[in-house]
Structures are given as C-alpha cells and as structure tokens.
Amino acid sequence: MRLPRPVTLAGAGALVVALLPALPAAAADPRTVTVTAGRSVYAAAEGSRVPVDLAVSTSDGRPLAAPVTVRWATGAGTATPGVDYAAASGALTFPAGTPSGATRPVEVAVRADGAAETAETVPLTLAADGATVAARPTVVVAAHGLPYLDPRLPVRRRVADLLGRMTLAEKIGQMTQAERAAVVDDPTAVARWQLGSVLSGGGSTPASNTPAAWVEMVNGLQAQALGTRLQIPLIYGIDAVHGHGNVVGATVFPHNVGLGATRDPKLVERVGHATAAEVRATGIPWNFAPCLCVSRDERWGRSYESFGEDPALVVSMETVIDGLQGRPGRLDDDDRVLATAKHYAGDGDTDYDEAVAAANEGKPWWEQKYPIDQGVTVTDREHFARVDLTPYLPAVRAHRVGSVMPSFSSVDWTEDGLGNPTKMHAHRELITDVLKGRLGFDGFLVSDWEGIHQIPDPAEPTNGGLTAYKVRVGVNAGTDMFMEPYNAEQFEQLLLAEVTAGRVPMARIDDAVRRILTKKFELGLFEHPYASADNVDQVGSAAHRAIGREAVAKSQVLLKNSGRALPLRRDAALYVAGRNADDLGNQAGGWTVTWQGVSGADAVPGTSVLDGIRQVAPGARITYSADASAPTDGADVGVVVVGETPYAEGYGDVGGPECGWCSAPQQEEKSLRLQPADRAVVDKVCAALPTCVVLVVSGRPQVLTDQLGEIDALVASWLPGSEGAGVADVLFGRRPFTGRLPVSWPRDETQVPVNVGDADYRPLFPFGWGLRTDPSRDRLAAVAVDRPQVRAALAGPNWNADGSLRDAPRVLDRLGRQLGADHRDAPLVEAILGVARDAAQAAVVRGSAPANWAALIADADHAQLTGDPVRAFTLLARVAA
C-alpha cells in the first residue's frame, strides 16, 4: 500500500499538475470512437509554432460511420497567455469515412519574450461530439536562457546553477529510480514523482521486444521528465552484463568468467565497446556493469559474473570499463554508456552457510533461503583490502568509472569480534570514508534492487519493506540514487520527512544530486535527451557477433588432450550428444532475456555449439542425439556437450532454492557435480567410441574427476552466449586453444572453496592452467628478431617436428636470460612465459612434475598478472624441470 502524498510534495509546482493528462477512460463499448493526442507532451521553443496532432480511432478499426467534431482551446497552465503564447481555440471535423487512426493538426503559437526562464505549460482542452476524449496534450515551452542550459559553460558551473534552482522535492526526485513496469502504464508518474531515473530489471521489456520499441519506450518516459519545470532528463539504466541480454536479437557475449579465461584485456575492451553501442542504440545511456567481484567460492550462484578468483585478474579485465565509457570526457558519444562497478564490496567473498543449506533440504523452493548470496563477508581488514577492495582503486582512478553499486552483502570485521555484521548499503565507513574519500570516487552510487530494504531496523526488525530508519541510514551512509522499483513514491515521502526533521543533512542531499547531475551533463542528456532510432542496426550486428565469436574461441580452456584428440579433422565422423549441444538458452546462461535466463534452443537468436560444428566443418559426418539414445555406429569421435542450465543470483546457489517459476530444466538442484543424466551421457558415449571429447558449458567448474580417465579431451566452455561457432573454431583448429582457467577447478566438492595462494592447494586443475594447440616454437619465433638468446633457443635440435619442446632445460635457460634483460617487453614476456607454461604443463601430463606443481603454476599466473614475469618464469621452470 502506498501512503498519501504529503502536501509539500503535492504542491511542488503547478507545472507538474498542469501537464498531466487525464486518466484513461473506462473500457469502452466495442463500437466506440476515441479522440486522443499523438503525444501527451509537445516541446516548443520560444517563437515557434507547434503543431499538435489529434487522432481519431474506432475500436473495431473501421472508418468513421459519422463525422466527429473536436473542439479545442488553449487552457490554464503555467505559461501566461498573451505573453508566452497566443491564446487560441477552434474546431476541426473528421468527416464520415475517415480511416481509423487518422490525424489532423492544430497549432499553438509560442511567443518570444526574451526573458530567461524555466519551462512553462500550455495545456489544451478537448471536447468531442460523437467520441470519447482519452487524453489531452500539453505544450511545454522549453526552459531557456539559464546558465545550466548553456553547453559552453563548464559542467561544474552548470551543475551549481541548476542545483541552486531546485526545490527539495525536485532534489529527492533526482535521487529516486523506479522500474519501468511501475510507470509504463501511467507515464505521467515520471513527472508527478519527478523521477531522476527509470530502469529495466531482468526481463522487464516493452511489449514488442525490438530495438526500435525500446527507443520509443525510453523516449516516451523522457518526454514526461522534460515536461517538468527544470526539464532535467531521465537517465535510464539496465543490466547489460554480457551484452544487451534483455533485448531479443542482441549479441550475447560470454559471461565474465569466460572473458577472464581469455586473458586478453584488449579483446575485453572491444566487448565493452560493442555492448555500449548496442545499449545506447536502444536509447539507454547507463549500464549496471561490470561486476568487479572476486569470486572465492563457486557455490555462489553469481560466480560466473566474476572475471576470476584472483583480484589481479579482475583488475586486468577492467579495460571493459574503457570499452563501455570511452575516453574520459567522451560519455556523450552515441556508442558509449555510463558504466557501473559492482557490487561494492566483498560480494564474491561471503561465507557459505552450511546450516542454511541443511535447513533448506526438504522444504518447498519458496521457503528456502540463499546459503551464500547476499551473505556475510567475515574477514579482517587486511584481507578485505587485499582481495575485495583491490579492483575498485584502478576502476576509480585509472578507468574513471562513473557509477558504483553497493553489494547486498554484509561485512563482519574479525578485529572487533564476530556476530555484528554491517550491511554494505549501511556502511558509511566503506562508502563515504573509503570509496568517496580515500579512493577519490567522484561519480554517484546507486543502490541495488531495494537494497536499503535489507538494512535491519531496530524498531521494526521483522519489517522487510521501507522504513524511515532504513532511508535515513542508507542516505547518510553515502548512496546517492535509490533503486526503488515499486516504492519510489514512498521512498520520496520518507526521505522528505527525514530531511525536514533534520535527520538527513541538506548537505548530503546536495552532494548526492550534484553527483547525479554531473553525469547527466557529461552524458550529453541535456543537449540530446531523446534517443535516435538511427543506430538500431547496431544491435546484433555482424561486426559485434564477430567480436563475440572471437571472445568465445579465446575463452575455451583445454583442460586435457590425451593423444592429441583435439583439434578434430573437419571430415571426421562425429557423434554429438549432450543437452547443451543445441540449447542456446543453456549456452547463454542467466541474465539473458529474463533475470534467471531460460532453457531452450530458440531462447535467443544465435548459433548453438552444434550449429557451429556444422558451420565450421561442413564436410563432417554428424549424428546428433541429445540423450545419446541414437546408435553410435559409424562414428569415430564423440563430442559430448554437458553442463548447467541457466540461473542468476540466489537461485544459482548450491544448496539454495530452485527457481520454481523458471523453465522445467532450470528447476534442477544446483550442484558442483554434473547432473546424473549428463554423467550418464558422458559414460555411454566415451565407452562406445575410440575418441571422446567432453565440453562443459557452465558458469562454474563441474566436478568430474572420477570420469576423467574415460575422457580424451576435456574443455571448459563456460557460458559462451549467442556465438557458439567460436567453440567450433577451436575444436577444428581454425583458432588455437589459448584460454587459461580464471578459477581453480576442484578435485571434489569438499575441496571448495579452493583459491590460488591457499596454503594447501591441490585442485584437479590449477588457476592459470590451459593447454594450447598452437606450437610453442611458432609463438617464440614471432619475437626472435634482434634477440640472440631467443634465436639460440630456437635452434632445431631443441624442438620436435611438431613444434613442441624436445630439450626444455636448454631452451628455458636461454629464455630465462633473455627475459631477465627484456622483462618489460610485453609481447616477448607473453611468448616466453607461454613456452615455459607449455613445458610445465607437459611435465605434469608426463607425470614428472614436482608434488606441488599446482601451486607453482597458479602462483606463476598470479605473478604474471601482478607484473612480476621473472618470478612467473622461475616458478614455471621449476615445474618443467
């Protein structure tokens, strides 16, 4: 239930009231005729003549049976007749036979008085004979001549001028964000509540989910914002976490865990740019991405949103921010968006609650709780700074990320005893003192979905909704904009009362609004508030899909390759099996079209792994059987594609609730082990065929240690998205396998959590592991010019005919000397460490590596990521020796 609006907000200005159209009429008789305006708001500049379209329509779609006369007149708004506009009235008639939907204009003449002023309204009154009037339009005379509207002035001065003109109610409106579903049926709520922002949650789309429909919807809501006194534009936001996944037809890129496997910051920047171009093309200037969480426990259902378990890897992937935002000062480009670093901080490092998981057993899904998502990070300050805060310093200082989203999780400092966690949305020390203070963040913070609702209210401990206490604590902690999807009006009322009572300082309100307005100016929204539909062809374009395909190929991690099972011959006789071979929904994962994603071959437009195999190897003889029920006769190689079904936050937690409203395949219990049916398909195909290749399409590692012996080649495919041909590219050698594990692959479930740097580190495959299928020698030869030690290392006797190492000690000795002299040459470092890593992994496969080989390989990858290639080489050489 929404509370009545206080008088102070109701009287915020006659402008808002004047501009609101009447509520739609009640459901009409099937043969009714309706008169409406083409738009509810018509913008007008001083001295212009504004055509206002009036439309007539019949409920059965047939032409008018009788004439309809519409009488119109300029009414009483905030503009002054005779000064701001010429009062006028008239009548127009739609004759019998007029087609339904026909429009005719009437004209309002706006005068130029030369005075600088805020926006003013000229509502039109309408009456009709023989028809019902459904909506009445308002002409808004644009604000003009004021400093904040002058693009020649510095942003800081424009912000200061605008802030000085705003009422408290208008400021609070700027701090409020509602869900589109809360306003789309009555867009005038945008003006009534003076909203600063609207968002689309996962699956919240226009009725026609096309790029053009998105532009139309966003512009319709923007028109309401521009009908207010100061005409402060909305900033629309969306979760485009792996491409513009809410929009059908968009390029769906690999989730972050796959991008982390590429170890390619430049590619990740291109992915960010392509995503930004598609998001902005649909009229949206703000993306709630990237997630900079450091995933330390794969039982967490959001672990695939992390680039990896090592903060140094996450930092290296922050080039995605540059791709989204572009160069500093270029946010107003039509292919860039405001990025959001989330979830600040510690969301990937929360403790798994075994008691909650145990209590969930046997309960219906709606009574179960999340055992790790939105949990508590129990830690000391040193660990929190080293692991959880580390990604935010470069995000703020080097990449100038424009917005930050606090985490749902809590922090419980071990230094002051356990049992007193603080919700991140209430954590003034970490938000204001650390992020805004010590790190120097000058953008704005937006809460997560109803984030402050989770702040415990001592006076109402069982109240899961909004209270004055929660609003006060959230605002005073330092969050600037509040995502209140369906409670926007209540939030505004509560905050107004808290400020009026002196419990929230006016300085805190001004700080929040100043930060929000600054980004709106930098995005160019004041100069170009309306989105153009000219770039909708960017959505799902061939160029972006090519980037996606490249990212998929580079994200594939080859974990095992006995007998050089891969790459496959393009004329091979293949038996393709597994439920994820031809399921684009499973392949894309969560946050795709809907919040939790959806299983199904036609979930999104794109190319499945099976489609990709057929495309890349048209000469192959292919038998496909999802459940391996078809005979395997005649096949030489089995390609089994198994893994997970889609999930997102909470419902992806191992031991957590299943998504009861999702598609049937998604309702399976979440696990770190392959599902029984998947295991059965692997066993059946691998037993029947001489060569067996298994691809795991999943958001996290899947334990299959006991089946590893029957598998010839094992690939971690992650969640590749819409471009499954990228998987086929590496399977058939069009591109080499180059990916490396962004997380440790556990030996068994009890080993989790297992992370690089652990004291007892013995996973099945370590962080940084990834076999390659391109010859080491070729990569080394590419950097040999003018490097005598490299040329000496390339001597023929040191190598086998296939380009693999024959004499590792001799070659590594030469390369170590060269690296010591040229350790700042990035291509050289990458080539030398690649040879050393190949040699180390070959020693592991042969069984000649030392017992602590997993820790040495993982530590080497960490050393490389932290800028210590000499140490990385030394560690790898110890394994290879």
Coordinates of N, CA, C and O in Angstrom, one line a residue, residues 16 167 204 303 372 390 414 453 486 515 521 567 592 607 730 734 749 757 759 778:
V16 N 3.7 20.6 -12.8 CA 3.5 19.2 -12.9 C 2.1 18.8 -13.0 O 1.7 18.0 -13.8
T167 N 14.0 22.7 -5.9 CA 13.4 22.6 -4.6 C 13.9 21.3 -4.0 O 14.4 20.4 -4.6
S204 N 12.4 -7.2 -17.9 CA 11.4 -6.1 -18.0 C 11.6 -5.3 -19.3 O 12.5 -4.5 -19.5
S303 N 28.9 -16.6 -9.4 CA 30.3 -16.7 -9.6 C 30.7 -16.4 -11.0 O 31.7 -15.9 -11.3
I372 N 24.6 -18.5 0.4 CA 25.8 -17.7 0.2 C 25.5 -16.3 -0.4 O 26.2 -15.4 0.0
T390 N 40.6 -4.4 -3.7 CA 41.6 -4.1 -4.8 C 41.1 -3.7 -6.1 O 41.6 -2.8 -6.7
T414 N 36.6 -9.2 11.8 CA 37.0 -10.1 12.8 C 37.8 -9.4 13.9 O 37.8 -9.9 15.1
H453 N 16.2 -1.9 1.8 CA 15.1 -2.7 2.5 C 15.8 -3.7 3.4 O 15.2 -4.1 4.4
Y486 N 9.3 -0.4 -7.0 CA 7.9 -0.2 -6.9 C 7.5 0.6 -5.6 O 6.4 0.5 -5.2
R515 N 26.3 14.9 -7.8 CA 27.0 13.8 -8.4 C 26.1 13.3 -9.6 O 26.6 13.0 -10.7
F521 N 25.0 15.6 -17.3 CA 25.6 16.6 -18.2 C 26.6 16.0 -19.0 O 26.7 16.2 -20.2
P567 N 43.1 -30.7 -32.2 CA 41.8 -30.4 -32.9 C 41.3 -31.5 -33.7 O 42.1 -32.4 -34.1
T592 N 19.7 -13.4 -19.4 CA 19.5 -13.4 -20.8 C 18.0 -13.4 -21.1 O 17.3 -14.4 -20.8
T607 N 23.9 -19.0 -32.6 CA 24.4 -20.2 -33.2 C 24.8 -21.1 -32.0 O 25.6 -20.8 -31.1
V730 N 37.7 -23.6 -32.3 CA 38.9 -24.2 -31.6 C 38.8 -25.7 -31.7 O 39.9 -26.3 -31.7
R734 N 40.5 -23.9 -36.4 CA 40.5 -22.6 -37.1 C 41.2 -21.6 -36.2 O 41.8 -20.6 -36.7
E749 N 34.0 -31.9 -4.4 CA 33.2 -30.8 -3.9 C 33.6 -30.4 -2.5 O 33.5 -29.2 -2.1
G757 N 46.9 -19.3 -4.0 CA 47.5 -18.8 -2.8 C 47.2 -19.5 -1.5 O 47.7 -19.3 -0.5
A759 N 47.2 -22.3 1.4 CA 48.3 -23.0 2.0 C 48.4 -24.4 1.5 O 49.5 -24.9 1.2
D778 N 56.5 -21.6 -32.8 CA 56.0 -20.6 -33.7 C 55.8 -19.3 -33.0 O 56.1 -18.2 -33.5

